[in-house]
Structure formats: C-alpha cells, structure tokens
Rosetta silent file (secondary structure, phi, psi, omega in degrees, C-alpha in Angstrom):
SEQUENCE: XXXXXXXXXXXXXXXXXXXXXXXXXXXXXXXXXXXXXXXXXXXXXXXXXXXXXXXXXXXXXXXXXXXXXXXXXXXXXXXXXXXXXXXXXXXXXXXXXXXXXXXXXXXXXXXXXXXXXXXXXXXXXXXXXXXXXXXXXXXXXXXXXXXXXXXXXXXXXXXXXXXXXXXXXXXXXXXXXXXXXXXXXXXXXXXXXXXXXXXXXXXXXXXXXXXXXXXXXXXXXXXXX
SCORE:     score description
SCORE:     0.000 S_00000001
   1 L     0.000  -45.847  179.884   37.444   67.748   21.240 S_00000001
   2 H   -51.385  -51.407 -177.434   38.506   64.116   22.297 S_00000001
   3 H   -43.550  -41.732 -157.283   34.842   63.881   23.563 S_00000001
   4 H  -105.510  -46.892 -170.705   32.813   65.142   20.245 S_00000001
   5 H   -60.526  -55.848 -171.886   36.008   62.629   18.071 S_00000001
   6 H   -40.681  -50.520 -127.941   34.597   60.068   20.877 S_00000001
   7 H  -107.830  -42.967  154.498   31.211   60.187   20.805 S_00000001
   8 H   -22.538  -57.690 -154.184   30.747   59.049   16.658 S_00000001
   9 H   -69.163  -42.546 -172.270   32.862   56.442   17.199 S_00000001
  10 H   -70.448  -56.187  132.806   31.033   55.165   20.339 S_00000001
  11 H   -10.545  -77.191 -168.390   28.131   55.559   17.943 S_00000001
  12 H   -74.576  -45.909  171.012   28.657   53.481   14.768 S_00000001
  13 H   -28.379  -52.788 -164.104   29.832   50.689   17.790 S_00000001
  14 H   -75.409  -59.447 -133.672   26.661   51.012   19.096 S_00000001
  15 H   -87.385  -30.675  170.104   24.525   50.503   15.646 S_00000001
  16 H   -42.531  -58.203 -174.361   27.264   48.263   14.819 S_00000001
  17 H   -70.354  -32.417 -146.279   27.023   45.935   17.555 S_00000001
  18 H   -79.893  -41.106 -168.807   23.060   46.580   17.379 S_00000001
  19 H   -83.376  -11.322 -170.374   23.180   44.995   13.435 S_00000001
  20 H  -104.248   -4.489  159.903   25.471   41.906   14.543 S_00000001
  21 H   -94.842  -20.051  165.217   22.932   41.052   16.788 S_00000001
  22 H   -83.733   -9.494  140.571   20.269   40.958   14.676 S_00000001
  23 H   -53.900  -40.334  167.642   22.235   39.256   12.420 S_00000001
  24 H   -57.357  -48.102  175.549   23.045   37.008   14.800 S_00000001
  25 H   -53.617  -59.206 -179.710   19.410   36.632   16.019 S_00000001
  26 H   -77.349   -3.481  174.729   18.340   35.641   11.979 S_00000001
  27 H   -92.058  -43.146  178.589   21.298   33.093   11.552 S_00000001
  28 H   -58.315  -46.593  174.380   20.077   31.325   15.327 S_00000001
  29 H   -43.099  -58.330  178.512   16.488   31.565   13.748 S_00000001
  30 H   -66.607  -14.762  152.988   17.188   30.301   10.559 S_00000001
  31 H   -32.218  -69.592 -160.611   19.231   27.480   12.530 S_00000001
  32 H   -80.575  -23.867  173.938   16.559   26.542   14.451 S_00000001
  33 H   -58.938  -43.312 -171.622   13.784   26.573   11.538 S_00000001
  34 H   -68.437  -20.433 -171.117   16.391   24.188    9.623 S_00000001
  35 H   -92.924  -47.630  168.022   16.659   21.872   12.503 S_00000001
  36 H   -42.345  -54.495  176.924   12.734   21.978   13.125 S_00000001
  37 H   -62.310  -39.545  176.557   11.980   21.576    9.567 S_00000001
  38 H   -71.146  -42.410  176.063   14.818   18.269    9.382 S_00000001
  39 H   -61.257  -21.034 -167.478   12.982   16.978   12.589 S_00000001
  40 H   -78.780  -45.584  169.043    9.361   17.540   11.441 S_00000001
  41 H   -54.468  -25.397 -179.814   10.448   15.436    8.219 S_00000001
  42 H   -97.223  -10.794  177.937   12.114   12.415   10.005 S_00000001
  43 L  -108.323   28.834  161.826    9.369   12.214   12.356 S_00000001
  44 L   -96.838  134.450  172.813    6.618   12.209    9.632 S_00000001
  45 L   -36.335  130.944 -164.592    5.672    8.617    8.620 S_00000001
  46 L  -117.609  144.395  179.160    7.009    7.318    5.795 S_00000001
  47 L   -32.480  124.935  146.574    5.134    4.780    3.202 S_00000001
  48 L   -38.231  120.833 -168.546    5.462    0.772    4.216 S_00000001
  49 L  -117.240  156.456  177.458    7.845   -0.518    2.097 S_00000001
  50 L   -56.040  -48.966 -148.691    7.907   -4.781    0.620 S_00000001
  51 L  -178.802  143.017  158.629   11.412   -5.791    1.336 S_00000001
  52 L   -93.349  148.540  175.261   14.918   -4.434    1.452 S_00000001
  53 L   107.601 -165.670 -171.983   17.398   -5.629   -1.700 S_00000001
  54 L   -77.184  179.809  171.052   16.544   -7.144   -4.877 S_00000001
  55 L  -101.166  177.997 -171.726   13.172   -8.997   -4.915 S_00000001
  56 L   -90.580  134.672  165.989   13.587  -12.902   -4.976 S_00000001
  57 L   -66.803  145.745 -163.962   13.132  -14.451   -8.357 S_00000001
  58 L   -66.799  144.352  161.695    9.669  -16.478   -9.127 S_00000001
  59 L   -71.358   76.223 -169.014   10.549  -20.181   -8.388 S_00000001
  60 L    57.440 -162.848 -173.057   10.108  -21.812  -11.676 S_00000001
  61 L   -31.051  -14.265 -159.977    6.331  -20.687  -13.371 S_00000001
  62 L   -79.929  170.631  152.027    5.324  -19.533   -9.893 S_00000001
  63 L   -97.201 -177.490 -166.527    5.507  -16.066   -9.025 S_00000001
  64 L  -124.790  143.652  168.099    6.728  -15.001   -5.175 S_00000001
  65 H   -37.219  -58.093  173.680    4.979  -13.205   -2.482 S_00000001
  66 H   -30.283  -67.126  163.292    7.942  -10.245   -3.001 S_00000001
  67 H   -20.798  -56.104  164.055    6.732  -10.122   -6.481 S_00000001
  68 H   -80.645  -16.280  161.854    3.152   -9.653   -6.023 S_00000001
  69 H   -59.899  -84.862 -139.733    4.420   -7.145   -3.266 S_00000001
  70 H   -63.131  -21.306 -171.195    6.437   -4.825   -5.358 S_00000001
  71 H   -77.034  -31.274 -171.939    3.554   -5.058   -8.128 S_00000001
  72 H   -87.390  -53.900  168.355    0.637   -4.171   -5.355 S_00000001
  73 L   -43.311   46.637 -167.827    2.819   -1.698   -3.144 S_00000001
  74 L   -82.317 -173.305 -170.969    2.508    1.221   -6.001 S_00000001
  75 L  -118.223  -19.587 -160.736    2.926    4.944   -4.829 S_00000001
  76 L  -119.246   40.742 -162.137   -0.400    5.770   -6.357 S_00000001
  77 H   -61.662  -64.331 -169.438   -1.982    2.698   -4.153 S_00000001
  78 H   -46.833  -40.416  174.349   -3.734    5.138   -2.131 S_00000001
  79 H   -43.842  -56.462 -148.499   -4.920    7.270   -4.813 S_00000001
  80 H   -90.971    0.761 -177.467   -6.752    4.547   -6.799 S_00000001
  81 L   -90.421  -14.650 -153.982   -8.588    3.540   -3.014 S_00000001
  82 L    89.676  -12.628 -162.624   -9.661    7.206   -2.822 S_00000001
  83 L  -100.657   35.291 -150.494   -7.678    7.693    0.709 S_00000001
  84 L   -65.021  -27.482  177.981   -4.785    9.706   -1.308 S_00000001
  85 L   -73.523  -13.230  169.727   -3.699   11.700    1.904 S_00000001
  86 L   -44.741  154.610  178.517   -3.414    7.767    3.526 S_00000001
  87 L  -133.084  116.804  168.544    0.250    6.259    4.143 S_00000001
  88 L   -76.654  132.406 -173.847    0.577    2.460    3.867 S_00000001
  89 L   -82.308  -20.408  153.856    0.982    1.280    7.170 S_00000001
  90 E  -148.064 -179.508 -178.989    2.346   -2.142    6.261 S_00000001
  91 E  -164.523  124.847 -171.971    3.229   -4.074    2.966 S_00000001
  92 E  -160.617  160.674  173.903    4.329   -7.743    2.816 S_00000001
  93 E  -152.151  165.260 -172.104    4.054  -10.976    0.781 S_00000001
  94 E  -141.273  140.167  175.803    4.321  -14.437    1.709 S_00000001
  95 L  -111.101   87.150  174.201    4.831  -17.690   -0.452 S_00000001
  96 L   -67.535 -178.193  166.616    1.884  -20.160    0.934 S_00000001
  97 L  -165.302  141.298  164.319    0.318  -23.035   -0.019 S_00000001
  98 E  -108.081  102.698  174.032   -2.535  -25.124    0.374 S_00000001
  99 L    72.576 -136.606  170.984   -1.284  -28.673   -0.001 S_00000001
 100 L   -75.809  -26.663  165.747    0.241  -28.688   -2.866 S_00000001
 101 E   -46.276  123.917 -173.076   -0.824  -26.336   -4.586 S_00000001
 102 L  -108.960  132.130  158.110    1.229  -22.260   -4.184 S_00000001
 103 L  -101.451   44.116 -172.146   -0.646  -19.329   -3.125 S_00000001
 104 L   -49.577  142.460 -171.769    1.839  -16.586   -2.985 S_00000001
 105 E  -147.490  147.533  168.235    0.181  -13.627   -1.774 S_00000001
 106 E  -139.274  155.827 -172.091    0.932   -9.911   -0.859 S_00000001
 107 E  -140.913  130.035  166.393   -1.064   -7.287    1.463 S_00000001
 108 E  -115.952  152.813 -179.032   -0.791   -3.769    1.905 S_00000001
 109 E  -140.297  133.464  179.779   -2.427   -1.998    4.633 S_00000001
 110 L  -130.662 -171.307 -158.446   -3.930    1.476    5.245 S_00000001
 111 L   -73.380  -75.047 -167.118   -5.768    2.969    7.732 S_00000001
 112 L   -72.942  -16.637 -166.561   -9.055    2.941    5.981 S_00000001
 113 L  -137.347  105.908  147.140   -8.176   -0.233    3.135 S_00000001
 114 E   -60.240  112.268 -163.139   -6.814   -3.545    3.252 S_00000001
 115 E  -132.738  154.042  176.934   -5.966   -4.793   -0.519 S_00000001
 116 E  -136.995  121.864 -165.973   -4.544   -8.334   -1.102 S_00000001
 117 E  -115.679  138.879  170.583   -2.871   -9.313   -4.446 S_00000001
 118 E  -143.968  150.872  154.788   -2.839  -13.195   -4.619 S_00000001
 119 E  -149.392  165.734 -176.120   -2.283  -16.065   -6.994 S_00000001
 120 E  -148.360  123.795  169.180   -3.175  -19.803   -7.452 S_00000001
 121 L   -78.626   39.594 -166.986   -1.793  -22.364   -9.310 S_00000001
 122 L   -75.857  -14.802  177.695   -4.715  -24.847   -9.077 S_00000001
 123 L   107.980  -49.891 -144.837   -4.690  -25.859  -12.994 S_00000001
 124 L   -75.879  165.106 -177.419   -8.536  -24.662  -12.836 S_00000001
 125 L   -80.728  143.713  167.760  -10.521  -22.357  -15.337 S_00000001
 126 L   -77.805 -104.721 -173.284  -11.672  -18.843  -13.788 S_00000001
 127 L     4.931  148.768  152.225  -14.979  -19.042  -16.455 S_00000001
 128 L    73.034  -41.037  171.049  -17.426  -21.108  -15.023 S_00000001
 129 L   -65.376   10.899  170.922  -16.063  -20.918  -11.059 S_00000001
 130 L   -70.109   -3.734  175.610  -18.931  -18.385   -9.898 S_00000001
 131 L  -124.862    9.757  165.076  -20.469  -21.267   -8.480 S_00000001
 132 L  -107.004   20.487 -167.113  -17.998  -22.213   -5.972 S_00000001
 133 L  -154.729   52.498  112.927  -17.827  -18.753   -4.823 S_00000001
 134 L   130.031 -154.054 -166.673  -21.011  -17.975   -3.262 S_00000001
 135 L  -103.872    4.473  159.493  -24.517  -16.954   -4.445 S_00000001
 136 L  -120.400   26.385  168.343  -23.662  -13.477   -5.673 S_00000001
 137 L   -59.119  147.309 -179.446  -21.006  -14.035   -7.557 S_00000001
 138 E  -132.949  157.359  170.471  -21.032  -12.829  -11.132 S_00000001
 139 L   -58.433  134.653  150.962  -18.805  -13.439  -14.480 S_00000001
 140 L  -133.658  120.886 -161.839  -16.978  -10.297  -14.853 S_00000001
 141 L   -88.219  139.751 -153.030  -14.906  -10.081  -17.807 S_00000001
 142 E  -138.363  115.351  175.205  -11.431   -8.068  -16.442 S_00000001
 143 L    42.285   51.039 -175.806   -8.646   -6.702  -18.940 S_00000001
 144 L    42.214   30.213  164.800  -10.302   -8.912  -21.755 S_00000001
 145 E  -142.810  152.317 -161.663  -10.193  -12.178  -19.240 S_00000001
 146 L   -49.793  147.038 -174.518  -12.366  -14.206  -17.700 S_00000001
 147 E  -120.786  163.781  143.326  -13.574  -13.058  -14.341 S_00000001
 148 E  -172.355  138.682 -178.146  -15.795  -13.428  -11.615 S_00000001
 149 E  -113.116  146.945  176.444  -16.410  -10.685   -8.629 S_00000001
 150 E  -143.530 -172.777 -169.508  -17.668  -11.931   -5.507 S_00000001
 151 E  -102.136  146.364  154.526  -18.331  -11.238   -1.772 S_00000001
 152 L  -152.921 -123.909 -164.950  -16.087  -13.110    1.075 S_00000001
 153 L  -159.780  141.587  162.735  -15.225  -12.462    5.094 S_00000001
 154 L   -90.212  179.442  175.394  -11.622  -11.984    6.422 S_00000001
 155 E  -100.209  130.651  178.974  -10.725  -13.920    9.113 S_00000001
 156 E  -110.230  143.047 -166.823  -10.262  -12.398   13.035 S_00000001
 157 E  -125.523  141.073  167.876   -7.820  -13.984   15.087 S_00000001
 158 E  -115.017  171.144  166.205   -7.230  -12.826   18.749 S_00000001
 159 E  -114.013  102.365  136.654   -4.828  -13.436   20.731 S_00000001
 160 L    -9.835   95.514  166.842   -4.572  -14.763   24.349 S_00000001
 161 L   -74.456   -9.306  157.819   -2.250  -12.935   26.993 S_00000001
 162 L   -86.838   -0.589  156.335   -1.813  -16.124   29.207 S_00000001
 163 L   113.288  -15.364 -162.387   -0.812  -17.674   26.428 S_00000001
 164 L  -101.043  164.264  176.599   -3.609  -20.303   25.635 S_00000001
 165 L   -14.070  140.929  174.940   -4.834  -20.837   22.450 S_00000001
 166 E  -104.067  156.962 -174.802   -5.990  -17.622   19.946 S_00000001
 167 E  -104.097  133.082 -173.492   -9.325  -17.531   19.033 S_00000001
 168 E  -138.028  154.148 -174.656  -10.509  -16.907   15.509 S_00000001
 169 E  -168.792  177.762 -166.449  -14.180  -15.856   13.658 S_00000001
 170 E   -84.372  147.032 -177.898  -15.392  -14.347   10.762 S_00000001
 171 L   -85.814 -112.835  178.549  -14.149  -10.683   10.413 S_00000001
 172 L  -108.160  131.197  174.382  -15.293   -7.877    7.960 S_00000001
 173 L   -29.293   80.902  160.514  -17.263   -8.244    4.965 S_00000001
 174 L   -32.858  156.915  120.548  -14.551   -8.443    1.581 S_00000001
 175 E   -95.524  157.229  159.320  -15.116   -8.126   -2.398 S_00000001
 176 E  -118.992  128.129  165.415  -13.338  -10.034   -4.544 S_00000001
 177 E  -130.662   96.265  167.362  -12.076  -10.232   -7.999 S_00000001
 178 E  -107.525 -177.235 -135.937  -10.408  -13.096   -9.665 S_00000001
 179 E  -143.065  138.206  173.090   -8.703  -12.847  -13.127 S_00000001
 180 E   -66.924  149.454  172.318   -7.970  -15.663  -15.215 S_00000001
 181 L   -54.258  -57.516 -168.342   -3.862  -16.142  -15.511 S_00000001
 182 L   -92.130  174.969  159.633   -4.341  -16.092  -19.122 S_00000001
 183 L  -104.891   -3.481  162.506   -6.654  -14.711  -21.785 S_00000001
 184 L   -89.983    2.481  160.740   -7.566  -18.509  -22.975 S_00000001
 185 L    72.504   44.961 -177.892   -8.269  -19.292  -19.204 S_00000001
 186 L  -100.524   14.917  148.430   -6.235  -22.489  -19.272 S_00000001
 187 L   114.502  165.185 -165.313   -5.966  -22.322  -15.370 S_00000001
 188 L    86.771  161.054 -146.840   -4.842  -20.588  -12.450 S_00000001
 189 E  -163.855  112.124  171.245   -5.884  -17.393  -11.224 S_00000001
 190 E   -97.041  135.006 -160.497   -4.691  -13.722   -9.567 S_00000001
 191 E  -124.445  142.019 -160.348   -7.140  -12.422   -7.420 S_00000001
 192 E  -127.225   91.254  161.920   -7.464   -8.556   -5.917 S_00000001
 193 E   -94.836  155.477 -156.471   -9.464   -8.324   -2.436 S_00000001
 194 E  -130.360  111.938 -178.620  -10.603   -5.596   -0.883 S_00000001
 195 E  -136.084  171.475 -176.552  -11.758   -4.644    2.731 S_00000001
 196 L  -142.939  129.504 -162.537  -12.149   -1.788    4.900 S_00000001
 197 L   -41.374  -54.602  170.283  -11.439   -1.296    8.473 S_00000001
 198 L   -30.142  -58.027 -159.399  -14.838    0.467    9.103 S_00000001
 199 L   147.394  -62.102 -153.786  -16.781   -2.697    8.101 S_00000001
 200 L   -56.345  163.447  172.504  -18.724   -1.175    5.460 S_00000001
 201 L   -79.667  131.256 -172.303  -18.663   -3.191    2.584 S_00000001
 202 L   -45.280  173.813 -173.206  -15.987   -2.013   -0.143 S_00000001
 203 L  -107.840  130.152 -169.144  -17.563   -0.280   -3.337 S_00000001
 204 H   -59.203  -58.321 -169.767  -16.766   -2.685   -6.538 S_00000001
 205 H   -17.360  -63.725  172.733  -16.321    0.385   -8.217 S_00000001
 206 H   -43.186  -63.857  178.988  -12.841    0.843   -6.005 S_00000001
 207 H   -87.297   23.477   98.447  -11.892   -2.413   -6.097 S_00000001
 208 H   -18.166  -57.457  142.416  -11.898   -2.570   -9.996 S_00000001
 209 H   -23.793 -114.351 -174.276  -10.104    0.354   -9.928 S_00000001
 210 H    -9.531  -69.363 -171.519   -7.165   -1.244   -8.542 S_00000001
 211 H   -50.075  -53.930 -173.273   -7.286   -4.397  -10.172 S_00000001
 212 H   -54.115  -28.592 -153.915   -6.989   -2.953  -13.940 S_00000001
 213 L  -102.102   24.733 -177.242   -4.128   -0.431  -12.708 S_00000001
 214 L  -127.972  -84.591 -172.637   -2.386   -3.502  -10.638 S_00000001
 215 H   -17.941  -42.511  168.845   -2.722   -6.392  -12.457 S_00000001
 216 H   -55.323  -11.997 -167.716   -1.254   -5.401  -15.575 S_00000001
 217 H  -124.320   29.322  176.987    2.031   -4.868  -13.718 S_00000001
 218 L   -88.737  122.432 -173.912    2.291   -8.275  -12.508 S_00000001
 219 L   -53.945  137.242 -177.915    5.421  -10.036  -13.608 S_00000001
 220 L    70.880   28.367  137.002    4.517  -12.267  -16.903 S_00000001
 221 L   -22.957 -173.458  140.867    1.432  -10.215  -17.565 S_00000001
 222 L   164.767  115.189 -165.762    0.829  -10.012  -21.167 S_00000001
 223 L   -54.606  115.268  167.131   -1.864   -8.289  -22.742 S_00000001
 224 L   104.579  -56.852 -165.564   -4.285  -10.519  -24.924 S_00000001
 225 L   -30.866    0.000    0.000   -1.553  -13.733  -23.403 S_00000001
C-alpha cells in the first residue's frame, strides 16, 4: 500500500520538477534574448551628433558654426539625400574666416554624401555673382531669393607618416548653391554644397532638395526678409 500511496507522489514530483525546468529553461531564454537584444542596440551606430550642451549664441549679426550645425544635422538629413537607411558618420561646425571677413560653416558626413551649410559676411550681392563662380554657373532663384548654382572641387589633403609636410590637390567634383541672406540681396550669402564619396557628380535635383528643407531653419531666416 505504502508503494501504490508512493508511487503518485513520486509522480506529480517528477512532472513537477519536469515543468520547473522548463520554466526555468524560458526565464534563462528570455534572459538571454533581453541581454542580446540590449547588446545588439548599444552596439548599433548611433547618428553623429553637433555638440554636447546648449549651442553657443551667434556673436553679434554673425551666426556660429554650432548654429549652422544644429540647423544642417536634421534627422530627416538622410532622407532628403535619398540614402535614408545611411547614419551620419560625423557632424561639426567651425567659426572661420578669411581675413576679415566670418565664414562659419558646418558639415555633416555620410557614407555616400558630404553636405556643407556655410555663410559669408562679405557685404556682396548674390544676383549678379555667377560670374565669379565659374562658367556654368546659373541664376537660380531659391525660396524667392536670389541664387546662383554652380559646380566646384573639394580639396584632398594627405597626410605624411614621417611627419613632413601633407600634401593637398583637387578632390571630388561638388555642386553648389548660394542663397542671398536676404530677399532684397543687400549682401552676404548661405551656401549648401554637396558631394559624394563615389565621385560622381551630385544630382542638383538632391542638392535643392536640401537647401529649401535646410535653409529655412537657419537662425534669423525670415520668409520674404
């Protein structure tokens, strides 16, 4: 009799023990999915960001490299390039100059597209400057201001591992578009270039694109202004 009371009990133990392992089994799975799944996310590449902190305020009328950064650096950068599965691989701005004159500038970079947001404070009219800016430049009127799109070269710089001078030449073929500051053109001028990794030359089409959905978000924009 103990034996036949025994042998249930020894039973439900066994299916017992049999369900707490495969319980056991699906909580270490789902463990290990959650830790795969946190690792797959920190080690996918995340978007090039401008700057940590506030951006830096424009320095009297001028605007700042940051500035033209946080305005160029969009989320839907990639998108308006065509590359939308792309991740920018850097993003930065710098506040140049040529003499006196400030050339704040920002660059984002993606695998396939290099875009450059710039401005210049030279005083001069856009209208009419198609003839400083090579022989296929044309007027193109841009967000109801004066324009002109043109062709230009980046620059390639190498660098020397012993140390001696770097060496620089013309790179990859550019477009350009600059945009009067104003809509009366009374000088100065933000400019959107465009290049590609590849070579080929960019498609205006692209870099047009860009410009209307970037420019407009430039601090002290103003439609018609």
């Amino acid at each position: 009799m103990a034996e036949d009371i025994d042998a249930p009990e020894k039973s439900v133990n066994a299916w017992g023990q049999a369900l707490a392992a495969v319980v056991l089994v699906g909580a270490l799975g789902a463990g290990f999915w959650g830790l795969a799944k946190t690792s797959a996310a920190e080690s996918e590449p995340k978007p090039a960001t401008c700057s940590d902190g506030e951006t830096p305020a424009a320095k009297g009328k001028h605007l700042s490299g940051a500035q033209l950064c946080e305005a160029l650096n969009r989320s839907d950068l990639a998108a308006l390039l065509g590359t939308p599965t792309e991740i920018a691989k850097t993003a930065s701005g710098s506040d140049s100059s040529i003499g006196k004159i400030a050339t704040p500038q920002a660059q984002v970079e993606f695998e396939t597209y290099t875009v450059t947001l710039s401005a210049t404070y030279d005083g001069l009219p856009v209208a009419g400057s198609q003839a400083l800016l090579g022989t296929d430049a044309r007027p193109r009127k841009t967000l109801g201001r004066p324009g002109v799109l043109y062709s230009t070269r980046t620059i390639s710089i190498s660098f020397r591992l012993d140390g001696g001078d770097a060496d620089s030449g013309p790179g990859v073929p550019a477009r350009a578009l600059t945009v009067a500051r104003d809509s009366k053109d009374r000088g100065g001028s933000l400019d959107v270039t465009l290049w590609r990794a590849d070579g080929v030359v960019p498609d205006d089409a692209v870099l047009l694109r860009v410009a209307e959905k970037v420019l407009p978000t430039v601090p002290g924009w103003k439609s018609g202004a």
